[in-house]
Coordinates of C-alpha atoms (C1' of nucleotides) in Angstrom, one line a residue:
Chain A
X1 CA 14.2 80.9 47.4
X2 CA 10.3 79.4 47.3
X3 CA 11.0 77.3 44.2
X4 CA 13.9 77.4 41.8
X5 CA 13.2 79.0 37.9
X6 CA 15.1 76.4 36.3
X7 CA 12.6 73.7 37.9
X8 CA 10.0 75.9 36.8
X9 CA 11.1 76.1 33.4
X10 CA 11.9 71.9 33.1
X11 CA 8.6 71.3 34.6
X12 CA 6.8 73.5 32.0
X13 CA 8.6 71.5 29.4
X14 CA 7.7 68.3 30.7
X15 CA 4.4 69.4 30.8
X16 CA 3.9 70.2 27.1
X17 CA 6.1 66.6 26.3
X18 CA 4.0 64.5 28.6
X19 CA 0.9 65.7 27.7
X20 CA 1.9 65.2 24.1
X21 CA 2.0 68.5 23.1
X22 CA 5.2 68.0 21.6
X23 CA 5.7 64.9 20.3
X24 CA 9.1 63.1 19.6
X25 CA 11.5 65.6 17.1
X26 CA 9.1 68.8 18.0
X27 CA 11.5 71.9 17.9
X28 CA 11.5 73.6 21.3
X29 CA 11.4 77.3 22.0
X30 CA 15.1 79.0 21.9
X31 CA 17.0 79.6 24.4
X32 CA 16.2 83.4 24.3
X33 CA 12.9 82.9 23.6
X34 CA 12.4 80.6 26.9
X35 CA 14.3 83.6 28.7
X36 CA 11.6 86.0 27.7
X37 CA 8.6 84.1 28.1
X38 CA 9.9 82.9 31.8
X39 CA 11.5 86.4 32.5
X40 CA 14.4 85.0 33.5
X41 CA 17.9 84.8 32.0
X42 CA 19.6 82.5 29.9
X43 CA 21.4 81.3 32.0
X44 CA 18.8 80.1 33.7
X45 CA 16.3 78.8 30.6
X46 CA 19.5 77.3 29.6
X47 CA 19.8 74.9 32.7
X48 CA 16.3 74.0 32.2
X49 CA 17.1 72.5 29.0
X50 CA 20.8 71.2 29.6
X51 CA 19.5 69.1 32.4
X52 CA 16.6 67.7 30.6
X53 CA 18.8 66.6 27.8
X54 CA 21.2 65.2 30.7
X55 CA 17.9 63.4 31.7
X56 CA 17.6 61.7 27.9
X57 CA 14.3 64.0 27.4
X58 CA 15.8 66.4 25.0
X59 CA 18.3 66.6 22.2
X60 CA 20.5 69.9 21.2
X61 CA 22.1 70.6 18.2
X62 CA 24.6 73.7 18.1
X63 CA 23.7 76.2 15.3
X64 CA 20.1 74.1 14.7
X65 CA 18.0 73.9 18.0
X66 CA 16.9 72.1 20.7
X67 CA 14.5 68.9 19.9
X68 CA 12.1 66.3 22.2
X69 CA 13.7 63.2 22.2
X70 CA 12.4 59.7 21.7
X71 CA 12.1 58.6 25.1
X72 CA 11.4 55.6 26.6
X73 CA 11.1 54.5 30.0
X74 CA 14.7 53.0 31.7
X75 CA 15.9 51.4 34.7
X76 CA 19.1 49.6 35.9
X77 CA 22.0 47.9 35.4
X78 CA 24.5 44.9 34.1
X79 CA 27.7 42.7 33.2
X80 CA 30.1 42.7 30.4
X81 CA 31.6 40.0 29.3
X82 CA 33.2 38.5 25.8
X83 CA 30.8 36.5 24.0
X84 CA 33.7 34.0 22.6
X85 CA 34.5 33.3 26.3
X86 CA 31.2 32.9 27.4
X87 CA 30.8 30.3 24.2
X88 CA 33.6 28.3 25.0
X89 CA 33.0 28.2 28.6
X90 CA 29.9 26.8 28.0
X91 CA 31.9 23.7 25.8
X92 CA 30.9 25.1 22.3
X93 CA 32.3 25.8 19.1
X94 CA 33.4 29.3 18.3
X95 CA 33.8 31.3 15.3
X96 CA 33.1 34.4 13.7
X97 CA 31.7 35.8 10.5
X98 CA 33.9 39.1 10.0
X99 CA 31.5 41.4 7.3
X100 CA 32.9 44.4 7.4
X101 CA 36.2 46.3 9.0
X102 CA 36.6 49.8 7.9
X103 CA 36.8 53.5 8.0
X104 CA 33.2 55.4 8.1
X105 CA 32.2 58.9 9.3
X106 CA 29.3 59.3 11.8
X107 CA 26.0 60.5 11.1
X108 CA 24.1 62.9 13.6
X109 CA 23.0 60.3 16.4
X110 CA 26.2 58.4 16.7
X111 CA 28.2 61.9 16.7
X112 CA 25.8 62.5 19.8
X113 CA 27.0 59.4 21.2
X114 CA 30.5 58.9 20.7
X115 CA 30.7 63.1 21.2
X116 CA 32.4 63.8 18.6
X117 CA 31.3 66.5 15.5
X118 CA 29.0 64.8 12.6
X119 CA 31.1 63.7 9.9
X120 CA 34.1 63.0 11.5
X121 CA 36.0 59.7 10.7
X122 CA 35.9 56.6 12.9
X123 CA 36.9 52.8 12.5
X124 CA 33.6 49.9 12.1
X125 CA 33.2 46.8 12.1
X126 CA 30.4 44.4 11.6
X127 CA 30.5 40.9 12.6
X128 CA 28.6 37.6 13.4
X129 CA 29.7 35.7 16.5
X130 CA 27.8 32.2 15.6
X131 CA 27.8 29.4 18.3
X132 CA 28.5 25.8 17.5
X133 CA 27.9 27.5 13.6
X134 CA 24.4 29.0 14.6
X135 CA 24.5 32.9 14.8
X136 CA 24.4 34.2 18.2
X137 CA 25.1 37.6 17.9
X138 CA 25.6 40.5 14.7
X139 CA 27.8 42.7 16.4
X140 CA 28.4 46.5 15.0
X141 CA 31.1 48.6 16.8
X142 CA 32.4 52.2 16.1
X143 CA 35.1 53.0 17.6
X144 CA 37.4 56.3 18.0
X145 CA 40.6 56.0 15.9
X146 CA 42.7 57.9 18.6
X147 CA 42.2 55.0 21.2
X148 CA 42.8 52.3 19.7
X149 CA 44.5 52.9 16.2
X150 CA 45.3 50.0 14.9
X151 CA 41.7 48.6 15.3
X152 CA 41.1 48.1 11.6
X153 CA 44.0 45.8 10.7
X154 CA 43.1 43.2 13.8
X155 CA 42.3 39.7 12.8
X156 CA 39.1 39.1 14.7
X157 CA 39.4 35.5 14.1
X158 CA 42.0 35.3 16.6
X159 CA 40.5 37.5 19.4
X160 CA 37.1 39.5 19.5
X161 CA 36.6 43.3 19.5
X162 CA 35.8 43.4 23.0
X163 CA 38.8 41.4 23.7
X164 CA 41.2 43.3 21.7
X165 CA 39.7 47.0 23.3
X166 CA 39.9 46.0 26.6
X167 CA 43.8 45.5 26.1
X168 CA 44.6 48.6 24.4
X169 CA 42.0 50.8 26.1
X170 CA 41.2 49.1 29.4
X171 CA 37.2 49.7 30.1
X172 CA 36.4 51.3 33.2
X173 CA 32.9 52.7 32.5
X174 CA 30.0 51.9 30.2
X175 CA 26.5 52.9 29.5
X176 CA 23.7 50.5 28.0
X177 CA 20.2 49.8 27.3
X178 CA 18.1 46.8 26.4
X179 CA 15.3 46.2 23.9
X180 CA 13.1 44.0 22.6
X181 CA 12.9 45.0 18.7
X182 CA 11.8 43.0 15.7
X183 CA 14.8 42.6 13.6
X184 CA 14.9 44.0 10.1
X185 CA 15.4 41.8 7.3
X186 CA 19.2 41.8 6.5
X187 CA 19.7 40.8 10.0
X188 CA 16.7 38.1 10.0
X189 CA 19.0 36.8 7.3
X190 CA 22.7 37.3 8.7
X191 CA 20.9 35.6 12.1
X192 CA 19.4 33.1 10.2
X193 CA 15.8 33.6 11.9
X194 CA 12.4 34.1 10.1
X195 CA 10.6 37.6 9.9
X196 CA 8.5 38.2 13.4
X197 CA 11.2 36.5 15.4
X198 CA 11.8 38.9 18.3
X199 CA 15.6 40.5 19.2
X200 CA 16.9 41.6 22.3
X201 CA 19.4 44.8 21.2
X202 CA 22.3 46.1 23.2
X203 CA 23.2 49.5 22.8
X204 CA 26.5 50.1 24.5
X205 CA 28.5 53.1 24.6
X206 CA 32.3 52.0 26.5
X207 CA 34.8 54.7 27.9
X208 CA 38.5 53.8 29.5
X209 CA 39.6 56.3 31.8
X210 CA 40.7 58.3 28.8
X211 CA 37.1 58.7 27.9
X212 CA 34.7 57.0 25.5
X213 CA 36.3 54.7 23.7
X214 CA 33.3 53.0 21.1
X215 CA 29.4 52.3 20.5
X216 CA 28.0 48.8 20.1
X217 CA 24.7 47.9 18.7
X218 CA 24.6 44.0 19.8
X219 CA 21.5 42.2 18.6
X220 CA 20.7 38.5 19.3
X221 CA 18.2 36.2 18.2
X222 CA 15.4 36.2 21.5
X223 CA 14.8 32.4 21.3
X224 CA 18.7 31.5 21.1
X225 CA 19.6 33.7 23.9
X226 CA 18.9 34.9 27.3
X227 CA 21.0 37.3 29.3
X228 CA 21.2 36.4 32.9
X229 CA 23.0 37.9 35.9
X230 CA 22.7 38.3 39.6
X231 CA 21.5 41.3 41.5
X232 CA 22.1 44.2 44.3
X233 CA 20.3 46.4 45.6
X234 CA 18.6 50.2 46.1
X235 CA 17.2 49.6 49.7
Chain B
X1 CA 37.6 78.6 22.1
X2 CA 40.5 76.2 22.1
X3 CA 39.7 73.8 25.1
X4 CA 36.9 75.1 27.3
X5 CA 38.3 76.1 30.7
X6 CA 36.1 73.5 32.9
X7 CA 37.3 70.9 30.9
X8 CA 40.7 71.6 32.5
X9 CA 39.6 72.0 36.2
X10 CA 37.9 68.7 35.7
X11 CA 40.8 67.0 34.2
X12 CA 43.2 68.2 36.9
X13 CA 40.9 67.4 40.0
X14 CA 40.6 63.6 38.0
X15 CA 44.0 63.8 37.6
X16 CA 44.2 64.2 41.6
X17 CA 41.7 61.5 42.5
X18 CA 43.2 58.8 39.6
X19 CA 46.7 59.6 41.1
X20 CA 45.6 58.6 44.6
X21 CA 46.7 62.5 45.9
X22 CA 43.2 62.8 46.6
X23 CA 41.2 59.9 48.5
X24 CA 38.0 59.0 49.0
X25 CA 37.0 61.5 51.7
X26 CA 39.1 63.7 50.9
X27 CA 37.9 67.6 50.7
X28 CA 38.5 69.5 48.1
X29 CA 38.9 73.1 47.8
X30 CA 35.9 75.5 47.4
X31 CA 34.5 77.2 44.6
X32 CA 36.0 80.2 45.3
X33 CA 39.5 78.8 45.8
X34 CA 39.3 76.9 43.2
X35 CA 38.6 79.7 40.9
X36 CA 41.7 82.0 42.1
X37 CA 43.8 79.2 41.3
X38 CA 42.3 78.5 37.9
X39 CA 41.5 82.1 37.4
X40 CA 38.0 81.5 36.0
X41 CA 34.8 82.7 37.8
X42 CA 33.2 81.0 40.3
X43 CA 30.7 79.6 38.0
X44 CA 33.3 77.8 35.8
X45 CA 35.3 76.4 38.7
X46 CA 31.5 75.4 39.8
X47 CA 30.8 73.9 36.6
X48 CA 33.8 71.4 37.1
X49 CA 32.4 70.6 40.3
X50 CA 29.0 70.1 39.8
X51 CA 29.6 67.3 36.7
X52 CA 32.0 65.4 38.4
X53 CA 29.1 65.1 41.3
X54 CA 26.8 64.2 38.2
X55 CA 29.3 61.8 37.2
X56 CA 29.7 60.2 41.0
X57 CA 33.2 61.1 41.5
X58 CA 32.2 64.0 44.1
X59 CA 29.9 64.5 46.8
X60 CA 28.9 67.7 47.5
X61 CA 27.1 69.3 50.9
X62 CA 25.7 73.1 51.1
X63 CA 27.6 74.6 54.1
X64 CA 29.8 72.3 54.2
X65 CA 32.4 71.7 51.1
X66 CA 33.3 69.0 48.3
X67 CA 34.3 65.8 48.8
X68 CA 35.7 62.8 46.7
X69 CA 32.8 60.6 46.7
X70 CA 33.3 56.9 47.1
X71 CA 34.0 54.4 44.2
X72 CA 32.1 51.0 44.6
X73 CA 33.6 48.3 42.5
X74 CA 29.9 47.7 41.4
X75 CA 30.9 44.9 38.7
X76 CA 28.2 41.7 37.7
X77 CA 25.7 43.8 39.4
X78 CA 22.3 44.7 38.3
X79 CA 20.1 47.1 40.2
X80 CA 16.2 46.0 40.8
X81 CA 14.0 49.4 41.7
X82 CA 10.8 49.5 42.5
X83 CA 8.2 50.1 39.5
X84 CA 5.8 52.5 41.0
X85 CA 8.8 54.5 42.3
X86 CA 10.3 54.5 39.3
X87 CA 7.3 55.8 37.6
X88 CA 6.2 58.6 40.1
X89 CA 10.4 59.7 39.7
X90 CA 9.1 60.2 36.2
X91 CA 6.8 62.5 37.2
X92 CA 3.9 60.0 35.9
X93 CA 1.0 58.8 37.5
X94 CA 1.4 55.5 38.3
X95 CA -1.5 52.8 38.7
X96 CA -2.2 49.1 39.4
X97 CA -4.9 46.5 37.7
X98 CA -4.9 43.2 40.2
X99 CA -5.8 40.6 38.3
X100 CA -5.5 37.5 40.5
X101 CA -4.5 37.0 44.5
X102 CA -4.3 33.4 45.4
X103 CA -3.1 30.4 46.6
X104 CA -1.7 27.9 43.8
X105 CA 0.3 24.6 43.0
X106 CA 3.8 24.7 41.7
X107 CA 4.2 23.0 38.6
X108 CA 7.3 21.6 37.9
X109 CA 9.4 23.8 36.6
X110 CA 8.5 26.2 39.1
X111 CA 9.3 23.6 41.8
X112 CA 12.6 23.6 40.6
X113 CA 13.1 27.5 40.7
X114 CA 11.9 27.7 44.3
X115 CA 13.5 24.4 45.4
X116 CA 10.1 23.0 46.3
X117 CA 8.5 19.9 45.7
X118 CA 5.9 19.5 42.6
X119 CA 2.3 19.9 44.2
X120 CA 3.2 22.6 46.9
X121 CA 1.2 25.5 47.5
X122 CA 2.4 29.1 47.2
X123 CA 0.8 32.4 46.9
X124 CA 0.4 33.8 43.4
X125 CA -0.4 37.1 42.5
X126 CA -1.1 38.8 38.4
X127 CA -1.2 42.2 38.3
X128 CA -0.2 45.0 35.6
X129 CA 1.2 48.2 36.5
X130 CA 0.1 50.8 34.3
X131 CA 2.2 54.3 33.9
X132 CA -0.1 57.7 33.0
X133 CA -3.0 54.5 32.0
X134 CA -0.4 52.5 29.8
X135 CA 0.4 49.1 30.7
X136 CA 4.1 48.8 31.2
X137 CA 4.4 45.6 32.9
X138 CA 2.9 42.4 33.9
X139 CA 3.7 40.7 37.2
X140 CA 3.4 37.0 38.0
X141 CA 4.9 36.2 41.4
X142 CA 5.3 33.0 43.0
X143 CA 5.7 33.7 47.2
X144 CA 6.6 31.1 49.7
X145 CA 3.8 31.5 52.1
X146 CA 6.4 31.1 55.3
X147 CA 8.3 34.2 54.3
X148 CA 5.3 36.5 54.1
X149 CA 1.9 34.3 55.5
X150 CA 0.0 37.4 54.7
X151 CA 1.0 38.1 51.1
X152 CA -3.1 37.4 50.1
X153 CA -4.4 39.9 52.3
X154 CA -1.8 43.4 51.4
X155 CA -3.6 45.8 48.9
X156 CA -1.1 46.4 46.0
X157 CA -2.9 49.4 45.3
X158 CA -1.3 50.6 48.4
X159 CA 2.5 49.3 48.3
X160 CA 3.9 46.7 45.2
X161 CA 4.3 43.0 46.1
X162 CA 8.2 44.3 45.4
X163 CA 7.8 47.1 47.9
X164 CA 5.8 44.4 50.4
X165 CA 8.7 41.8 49.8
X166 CA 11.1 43.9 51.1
X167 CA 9.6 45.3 54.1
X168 CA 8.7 41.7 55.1
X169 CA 11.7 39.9 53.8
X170 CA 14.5 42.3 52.9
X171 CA 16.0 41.4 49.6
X172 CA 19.6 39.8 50.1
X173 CA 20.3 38.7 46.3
X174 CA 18.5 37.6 43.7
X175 CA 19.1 36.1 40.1
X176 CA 17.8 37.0 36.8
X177 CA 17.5 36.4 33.1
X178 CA 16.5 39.2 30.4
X179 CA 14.6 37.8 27.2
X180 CA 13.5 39.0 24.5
X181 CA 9.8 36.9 23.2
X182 CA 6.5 37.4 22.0
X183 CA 4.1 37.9 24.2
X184 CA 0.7 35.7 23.9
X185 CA -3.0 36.7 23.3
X186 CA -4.2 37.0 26.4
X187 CA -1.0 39.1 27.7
X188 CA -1.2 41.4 24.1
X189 CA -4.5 42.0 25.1
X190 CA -3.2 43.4 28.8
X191 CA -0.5 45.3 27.7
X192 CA -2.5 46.6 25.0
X193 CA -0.2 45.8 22.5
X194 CA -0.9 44.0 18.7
X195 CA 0.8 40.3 17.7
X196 CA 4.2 40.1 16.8
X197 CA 5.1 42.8 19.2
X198 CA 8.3 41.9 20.9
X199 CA 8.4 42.1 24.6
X200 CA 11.2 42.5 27.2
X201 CA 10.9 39.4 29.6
X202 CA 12.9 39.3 32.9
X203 CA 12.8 36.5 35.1
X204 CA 13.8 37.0 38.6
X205 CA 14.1 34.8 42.2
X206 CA 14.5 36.6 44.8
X207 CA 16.2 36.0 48.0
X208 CA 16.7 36.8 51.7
X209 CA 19.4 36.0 54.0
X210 CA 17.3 32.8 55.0
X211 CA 16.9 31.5 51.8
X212 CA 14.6 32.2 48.2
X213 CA 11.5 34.6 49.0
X214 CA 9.5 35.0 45.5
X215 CA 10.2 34.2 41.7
X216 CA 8.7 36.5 39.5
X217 CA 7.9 36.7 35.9
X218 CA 7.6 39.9 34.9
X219 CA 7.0 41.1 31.0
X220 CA 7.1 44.5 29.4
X221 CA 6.3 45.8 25.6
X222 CA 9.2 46.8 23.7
X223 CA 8.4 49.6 21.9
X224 CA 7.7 51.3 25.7
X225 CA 10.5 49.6 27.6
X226 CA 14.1 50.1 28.0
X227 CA 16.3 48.7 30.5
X228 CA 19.6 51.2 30.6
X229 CA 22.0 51.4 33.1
X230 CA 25.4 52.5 33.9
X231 CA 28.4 49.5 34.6
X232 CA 31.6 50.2 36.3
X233 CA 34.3 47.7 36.1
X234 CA 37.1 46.3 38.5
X235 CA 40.0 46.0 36.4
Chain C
dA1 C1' 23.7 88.3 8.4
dA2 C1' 20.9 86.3 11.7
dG3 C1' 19.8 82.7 14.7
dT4 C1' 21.2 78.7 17.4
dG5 C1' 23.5 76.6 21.2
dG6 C1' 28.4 76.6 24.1
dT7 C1' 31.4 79.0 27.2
dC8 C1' 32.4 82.5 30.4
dT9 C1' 32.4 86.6 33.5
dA10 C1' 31.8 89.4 37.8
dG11 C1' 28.9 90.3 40.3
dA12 C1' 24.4 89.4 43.6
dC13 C1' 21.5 87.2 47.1
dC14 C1' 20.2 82.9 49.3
dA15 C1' 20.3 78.6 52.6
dC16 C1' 23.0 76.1 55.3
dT17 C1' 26.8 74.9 58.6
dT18 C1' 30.4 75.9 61.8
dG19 C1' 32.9 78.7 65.1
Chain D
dA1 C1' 30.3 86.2 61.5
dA2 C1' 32.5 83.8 58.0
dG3 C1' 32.7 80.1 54.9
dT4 C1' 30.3 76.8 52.1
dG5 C1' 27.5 75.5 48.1
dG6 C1' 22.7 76.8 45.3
dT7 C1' 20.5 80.0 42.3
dC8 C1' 20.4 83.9 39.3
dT9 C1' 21.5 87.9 36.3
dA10 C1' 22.8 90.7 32.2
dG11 C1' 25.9 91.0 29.8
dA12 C1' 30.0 89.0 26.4
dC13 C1' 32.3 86.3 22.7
dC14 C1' 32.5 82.0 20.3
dA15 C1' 31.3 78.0 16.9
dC16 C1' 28.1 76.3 14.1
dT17 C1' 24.1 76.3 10.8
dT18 C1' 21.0 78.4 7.6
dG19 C1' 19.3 81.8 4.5

DNA sequence: AAGTGGTCTAGACCACTTG
DNA sequence: AAGTGGTCTAGACCACTTG
């Protein structure tokens, strides 16, 4: 075997995506269609494409197609820990500013996320996590009604989100990223920052053992926060 | 399709490792066994196998045979890579504009980060690292001079300062914080990128095992950056 | 009804490792 | 030579989406 198909087939796509060709939400080629123009089966066009959406360079959608993603370069790695512990260890006043706690069904890109079929029903919540009464945090968390059912009627005054999943569904993996963003208006407002003010976002998806268990969006204000954390590494 | 069939040779080989039946090192049965007792083809069994070694739960060698892979506790960890690798493992073409290479004062503040006293000199180098032409970062590092007398003379078009720092003083830890901030004129005007653009700032000393090699200040644009990672806990 | 991706089969040949 | 994993094929049926 000189050089796999498969790899022939991803490097052809990430050809036409690099050289901008196809741009972020161009429709790729079928399946079948890939087969045929590569001669080979679908089996094998189809590896080509799983793996590159494995990779975060391509989104598929059963019954609709296979799409470029929006990509942005990504690297490494961090800690979890509950923002009202981290507050008080630091000697400050907690409290919390609960907005919203309810039932809401997922739209195309969470679906992706959280795996689950577009539509389906899953518990949110919406929150502000303010520091000595300045606002720290707006967190937004969906989280799958099977693993942790009772999420909606919690009192988040008494213990956060985080706090309350890691007893009923016990974290043992997670998968983030980090941004810079500007922050849209309704949260310039709920963060009590003016317009141009940059964020730093959190995107978090946790699982337990069970599997995935919720999606975070965690945005903070960039001039009242800095995360920090000590290193290993990839010798 | 009720549940698809490699969903159930996954589940029962986790269901072996989470029990403890299987250990790390442990070997598992092959394809081909596995399929007889599943009675799926090889290429399901192989399935199972080959997303669990995705996943890191399995190690796999041609020849040889599967193995449970082992689980590092990897908790407040964050990984540090090096840029230009990260960038050629993109498939990109990476490149480097050296701005400055020089011996310089510590200030203050800096003094403090490198537990040196105000007025000492250190080596100081500015470059920007550039991925298919497009700036994606700008490095400022601070270098004690006894840990690496010839920082001034390396070529970084050859090796990064990180890449250098390591051969000459392998990394033992190192501390970091994550910002988010807007960047000023002069580094818009490197990065290429307009006011009010939010940038991804990460501030890192680095150590060896005889004490604090470099600090570095290293800024990225947000709409082009994204630090992601996996976490794994140690409940 | 036709097209898409998701799963699966029963084979095949290959490269690699070990007896 | 026999066993392992790596790649590949040419089919099949399925679930989902759209006309």
């Amino acid at each position: 075997m000189v050089q796999a198909k498969f790899l022939a087939v991803k490097q052809h796509i990430l050809t036409k995506v690099d050289s901008g060709d196809w741009l972020e939400g161009h429709k790729l080629p079928s399946e079948n269609q890939l087969a045929a123009v590569f001669s080979c089966s679908r089996m094998t066009a189809r590896r080509a494409l799983t793996e590159l959406t494995e990779q975060g360079i391509l989104q598929r959608f059963q019954g609709i197609g296979t799409f470029v993603a929006s990509h942005k370069a990504q690297s490494s790695i961090l800690l979890i820990r509950d923002i009202r512990q981290e507050i008080e260890e630091r000697g400050h006043a907690y409290s919390v500013n609960i907005l919203m706690q309810t039932e809401r069904q997922v739209d195309r890109a969470l679906a992706e996320w959280l795996f689950l079929n577009e539509g389906v029903s899953v518990f949110y919540s919406k929150l502000v996590h303010l520091e000595e009464g300045m606002p720290l945090q707006i967190e937004e968390r969906y989280v799958l009604p099977s693993r942790a059912p009772h999420y909606l009627i919690q009192n988040f005054n008494q213990m956060t989100p985080h706090a309350y999943l890691c007893q009923v569904a016990p974290l043992a993996t997670a998968e983030q990223t980090i941004e810079a963003i500007l922050a849209n208006e309704e949260q310039c407002a709920l963060l009590q920052i003016s317009t141009f003010e940059p964020c730093l976002q959190i995107s978090r998806l946790t699982a337990s053992s069970q599997g995935v268990v919720s999606f975070a969006k965690l945005l903070y204000p960039g001039t009242r926060f800095k995360l920090g954390g000590q290193l290993v590494f990839d010798n």
